[in-house]
Each structure stands twice: as structure tokens, then as C-alpha cells.
Amino acid sequence: MRQGFFISFEGGEGAGKSTQIERLAQKLRAKKYDVVVTREPGGSPGAEAVRHVILSGAAEQLGPKMEAMLFAAARSDHVEQLIRPAIARGAIVLCDRFVDSSRVYQGVTGGLPSDFMGALEKVTVNGMMPDVTIILDIDPVEGLKRANARRSAGDAPDRFEKETVDTHRRRREAFLAIANAEPERCVVIDAAASPHAVEDAVTEAVFAKLAERATAANSRSAAK
């Protein structure tokens, strides 16, 4: 049985995470991998219920701390009900947003203390961190333009899309700071390129990481 592998995708609004996750999933399935595609907030029945509350803006009036706690509750359910069992059976999990979004959205631009965010993360993740995080980097002005273009006619921007360009710029800087601090986990890819070019870069990065993991596993087996 193949060993499970957890890949998260991060980035600002309109970076193309959903598109690239689906394209990567197709390539992995073609190689006979068991692939699970999921998202945050959401991914499990309990977490999907919380997703509507958060993205509708209904929780915004409760303040950033309560909103972060709702994200944490959704993530805990998501990890235990979907992600951990999938990894245990040897699947590759592709997740649209994970802990880095909380660090950026609730921590950096939400103004919540790092010790509070760290404590929430430790409890909700419970050791289940991504093996690889793909950060799709794009200028916020272009990203918001894309997000507006893909929205169905009559649909309003969600809780986060409607915020100021300056806030989105701070989030971009925060994602890049995370990548700089954790280079072994994070891979930054220019999302302003064409979808096919981004797809090629994502594919190269992910399959390189899978090869590294396989080589390390083989080395450990040979040493026994």
C-alpha cells in the first residue's frame, strides 16, 4: 500500500487553486493514485455547515477571535473525519486552503495574537500538517479581477473577497513570508502565468516531492 501524502494549496483570491487542484488530481489518478480532493472551510458534513456561516459573513459581527474559533472547529472535524482516514489508507489528499490561510486571514490581517493562533492550530491540526504546500502567488488586483469574472451573475462577493486591496496585499506578503520561513514544505508558483504553465509548474513540484519521499522510504528500508 502506498504511503499517504497531504498537499495543501494556498494563495489569495482568484489565484486559481481550484483549477490547479483538479488538474493535478487528474494527473495523479492517471498514475493510479487514490486521490481525495477537499477544501476549507468545509470538506466534512460538520465543516460544510460552518462554511456557510463563515463565508456568508454571519460570523463577522462576532469578531475575529470567534471567527477563528469557528474555523478551528471546522478544521478539527475535517481532519478527523476526512483527512486523517484518507492519509491512513494511503491516499493523496489535495486540500484547497488549510492552516496557512488561518495564519494569514485571522492571524495577520485579523490581528489575532500569534500565541492564540498557535494554540488553536496545535489542537485542531493534531499533528496533521501538509507534506507539501503549493502557494499560488498573484498580484491582488489581478486576483480580484479573476474572482469577479468567475462569479455567477447576481452573486455577491464572499466575506473575504469584498475586503480592500490593501488587505489582500498584506495577505499576499504574509503567504510569501510563510514560504520563506518554511522552504522545505512550501513551494511558491507564479499564478499570473497561463493556466497551462502553472499546471506544469505544479506538476513538476509535486512529482518531485513524491519522488523525494519514495527515495527516502527506500533508503530507510535498505538500512533495516
Coordinates of C-alpha atoms in Angstrom, one line a residue:
M1 CA 0.0 0.0 0.0
R2 CA 1.3 3.5 -0.9
Q3 CA 2.0 5.9 1.9
G4 CA -0.5 8.7 2.3
F5 CA 0.6 12.2 1.2
F6 CA -1.0 15.5 2.2
I7 CA -0.8 18.6 -0.2
S8 CA -2.4 21.9 0.6
F9 CA -2.9 24.8 -1.9
E10 CA -2.8 28.4 -0.6
G11 CA -2.9 31.9 -2.1
G12 CA -5.1 34.9 -2.5
E13 CA -8.5 35.3 -4.1
G14 CA -8.5 34.4 -7.8
A15 CA -5.1 32.6 -7.7
G16 CA -6.6 29.5 -9.5
K17 CA -6.4 27.0 -6.6
S18 CA -9.5 25.0 -7.6
T19 CA -8.5 24.8 -11.2
Q20 CA -5.0 23.6 -10.4
I21 CA -6.2 21.1 -7.8
E22 CA -8.5 19.5 -10.3
R23 CA -5.8 19.3 -13.0
L24 CA -3.3 17.8 -10.6
A25 CA -5.9 15.3 -9.4
Q26 CA -6.4 14.0 -12.9
K27 CA -2.7 13.5 -13.4
L28 CA -2.3 11.7 -10.1
R29 CA -5.3 9.4 -10.8
A30 CA -3.8 8.6 -14.2
K31 CA -0.8 7.3 -12.3
K32 CA -3.2 5.1 -10.2
Y33 CA -3.0 7.1 -7.0
D34 CA -6.0 7.2 -4.7
V35 CA -6.8 10.9 -4.7
V36 CA -9.1 12.9 -2.3
V37 CA -10.0 16.5 -3.2
T38 CA -11.3 18.6 -0.4
R39 CA -11.5 22.2 0.8
E40 CA -11.5 24.6 3.8
P41 CA -13.7 25.7 5.3
G42 CA -15.6 22.5 4.6
G43 CA -14.7 19.0 3.5
S44 CA -16.8 17.1 6.0
P45 CA -20.5 17.5 6.8
G46 CA -19.9 19.4 10.0
A47 CA -17.3 21.7 8.5
E48 CA -19.5 22.4 5.4
A49 CA -22.2 23.6 7.8
V50 CA -19.7 26.0 9.4
R51 CA -18.5 27.1 5.9
H52 CA -21.8 28.8 5.1
V53 CA -21.8 30.7 8.3
I54 CA -18.3 32.0 7.8
L55 CA -18.4 32.9 4.1
S56 CA -21.9 34.5 4.3
G57 CA -20.4 37.0 6.7
A58 CA -22.8 35.9 9.5
A59 CA -19.9 35.3 11.9
E60 CA -18.1 38.6 11.1
Q61 CA -20.1 40.5 13.7
L62 CA -18.9 38.1 16.4
G63 CA -15.3 39.4 15.9
P64 CA -12.1 37.8 14.6
K65 CA -11.5 35.6 17.7
M66 CA -14.9 33.9 17.4
E67 CA -14.5 33.6 13.6
A68 CA -11.1 31.9 14.1
M69 CA -12.7 29.5 16.6
L70 CA -15.3 28.6 14.1
F71 CA -12.6 27.9 11.5
A72 CA -10.8 25.8 14.1
A73 CA -13.9 23.8 14.9
A74 CA -14.5 23.1 11.2
R75 CA -10.8 22.1 10.7
S76 CA -10.9 19.7 13.6
D77 CA -13.9 17.9 12.1
H78 CA -12.4 18.0 8.7
V79 CA -9.1 16.5 9.8
E80 CA -10.6 13.7 11.9
Q81 CA -13.4 12.8 9.6
L82 CA -11.8 13.0 6.2
I83 CA -8.1 13.9 6.0
R84 CA -6.6 11.6 8.6
P85 CA -8.5 8.5 7.5
A86 CA -7.6 9.2 3.8
I87 CA -3.9 9.5 4.7
A88 CA -4.1 6.4 6.8
R89 CA -5.3 4.3 3.8
G90 CA -2.5 5.7 1.6
A91 CA -4.4 8.4 -0.4
I92 CA -3.1 11.7 -1.6
V93 CA -5.2 14.5 -0.2
L94 CA -5.4 17.7 -2.1
C95 CA -6.8 20.5 0.1
D96 CA -7.9 24.0 -1.1
R97 CA -6.6 26.0 1.9
F98 CA -5.5 24.8 5.3
V99 CA -3.7 26.2 8.3
D100 CA -1.7 28.8 6.4
S101 CA -5.0 30.6 5.5
S102 CA -5.9 30.9 9.1
R103 CA -2.4 32.2 9.9
V104 CA -2.8 34.8 7.2
Y105 CA -6.5 35.7 7.3
Q106 CA -7.3 35.5 11.0
G107 CA -3.8 36.0 12.3
V108 CA -2.1 38.6 10.2
T109 CA -5.0 40.6 8.8
G110 CA -7.4 39.6 11.6
G111 CA -5.0 41.0 14.2
L112 CA -5.1 37.9 16.4
P113 CA -2.1 37.2 18.6
S114 CA 0.3 34.5 17.4
D115 CA 0.2 32.6 20.6
F116 CA -3.6 32.4 20.4
M117 CA -3.5 31.2 16.8
G118 CA -0.7 28.8 17.5
A119 CA -2.7 27.2 20.3
L120 CA -5.7 26.8 18.1
E121 CA -3.7 25.3 15.3
K122 CA -2.0 22.8 17.6
V123 CA -5.3 21.5 18.9
T124 CA -7.2 21.4 15.6
V125 CA -4.5 20.0 13.4
N126 CA -3.3 17.5 16.0
G127 CA -0.2 16.6 14.1
M128 CA -1.7 16.5 10.6
M129 CA 0.3 19.1 8.7
P130 CA 0.7 19.1 4.9
D131 CA 3.7 17.3 3.4
V132 CA 3.8 20.0 0.7
T133 CA 2.1 23.4 0.4
I134 CA 1.7 25.0 -3.0
I135 CA 1.4 28.7 -2.7
L136 CA -0.1 30.2 -5.9
D137 CA 1.2 33.8 -5.9
I138 CA -0.6 36.6 -7.8
D139 CA -1.0 40.3 -7.6
P140 CA -4.2 41.0 -5.6
V141 CA -5.6 43.4 -8.2
E142 CA -5.3 40.7 -10.9
G143 CA -6.6 38.0 -8.5
L144 CA -9.7 40.0 -7.6
K145 CA -10.3 40.7 -11.2
R146 CA -10.3 37.0 -11.9
A147 CA -12.5 36.3 -8.9
N148 CA -15.1 38.8 -10.1
A149 CA -15.0 37.3 -13.6
R150 CA -15.7 33.8 -12.4
R151 CA -18.6 34.8 -10.1
S152 CA -22.0 34.0 -11.4
A153 CA -24.2 36.9 -12.4
G154 CA -26.0 38.3 -9.4
D155 CA -23.7 36.6 -6.8
A156 CA -22.2 38.9 -4.3
P157 CA -18.5 38.7 -3.2
D158 CA -18.0 36.5 -0.2
R159 CA -16.9 37.6 3.2
F160 CA -13.2 37.8 2.2
E161 CA -13.4 38.8 -1.5
K162 CA -15.1 42.1 -0.5
E163 CA -12.2 43.4 1.6
T164 CA -9.8 46.2 0.5
V165 CA -7.0 45.7 -1.9
D166 CA -4.5 46.8 0.8
T167 CA -5.8 43.9 3.0
H168 CA -5.3 41.5 0.1
R169 CA -1.8 42.8 -0.4
R170 CA -0.9 42.2 3.2
R171 CA -2.2 38.6 2.8
R172 CA 0.0 38.1 -0.2
E173 CA 3.0 39.3 1.8
A174 CA 2.1 37.0 4.7
F175 CA 1.8 33.9 2.5
L176 CA 5.3 34.7 1.0
A177 CA 6.7 35.2 4.5
I178 CA 5.4 31.7 5.5
A179 CA 7.0 30.2 2.4
N180 CA 10.3 31.9 3.2
A181 CA 10.2 30.6 6.8
E182 CA 9.3 27.1 5.8
P183 CA 11.0 26.4 2.5
E184 CA 11.1 22.6 2.8
R185 CA 7.3 22.5 3.0
C186 CA 6.3 25.4 0.8
V187 CA 6.6 25.9 -3.0
V188 CA 5.8 29.3 -4.4
I189 CA 4.5 29.3 -8.0
D190 CA 3.7 32.3 -10.2
A191 CA -0.1 32.2 -10.7
A192 CA 0.0 35.1 -13.1
A193 CA 1.3 32.8 -15.8
S194 CA -1.1 30.9 -18.1
P195 CA -3.1 28.1 -16.6
H196 CA -1.1 25.5 -18.6
A197 CA 2.2 27.0 -17.4
V198 CA 1.0 27.0 -13.8
E199 CA -0.2 23.4 -14.2
D200 CA 3.3 22.3 -15.5
A201 CA 5.0 24.0 -12.5
V202 CA 2.6 22.4 -10.0
T203 CA 3.0 19.0 -11.6
E204 CA 6.8 19.3 -11.6
A205 CA 6.9 20.4 -7.9
V206 CA 4.5 17.7 -6.7
F207 CA 6.0 14.8 -8.5
A208 CA 9.5 15.9 -7.4
K209 CA 8.3 15.8 -3.8
L210 CA 6.7 12.4 -4.3
A211 CA 10.0 11.1 -5.7
E212 CA 11.9 12.5 -2.8
R213 CA 9.6 10.8 -0.3
A214 CA 9.9 7.5 -2.2
T215 CA 13.7 7.7 -2.3
A216 CA 13.8 8.4 1.5
A217 CA 11.5 5.5 2.2
N218 CA 13.6 3.2 0.1
S219 CA 16.7 4.3 1.9
R220 CA 15.1 3.6 5.3
S221 CA 14.1 0.1 4.1
A222 CA 17.6 -0.7 2.9
A223 CA 19.1 0.4 6.2
K224 CA 16.9 -2.0 8.2

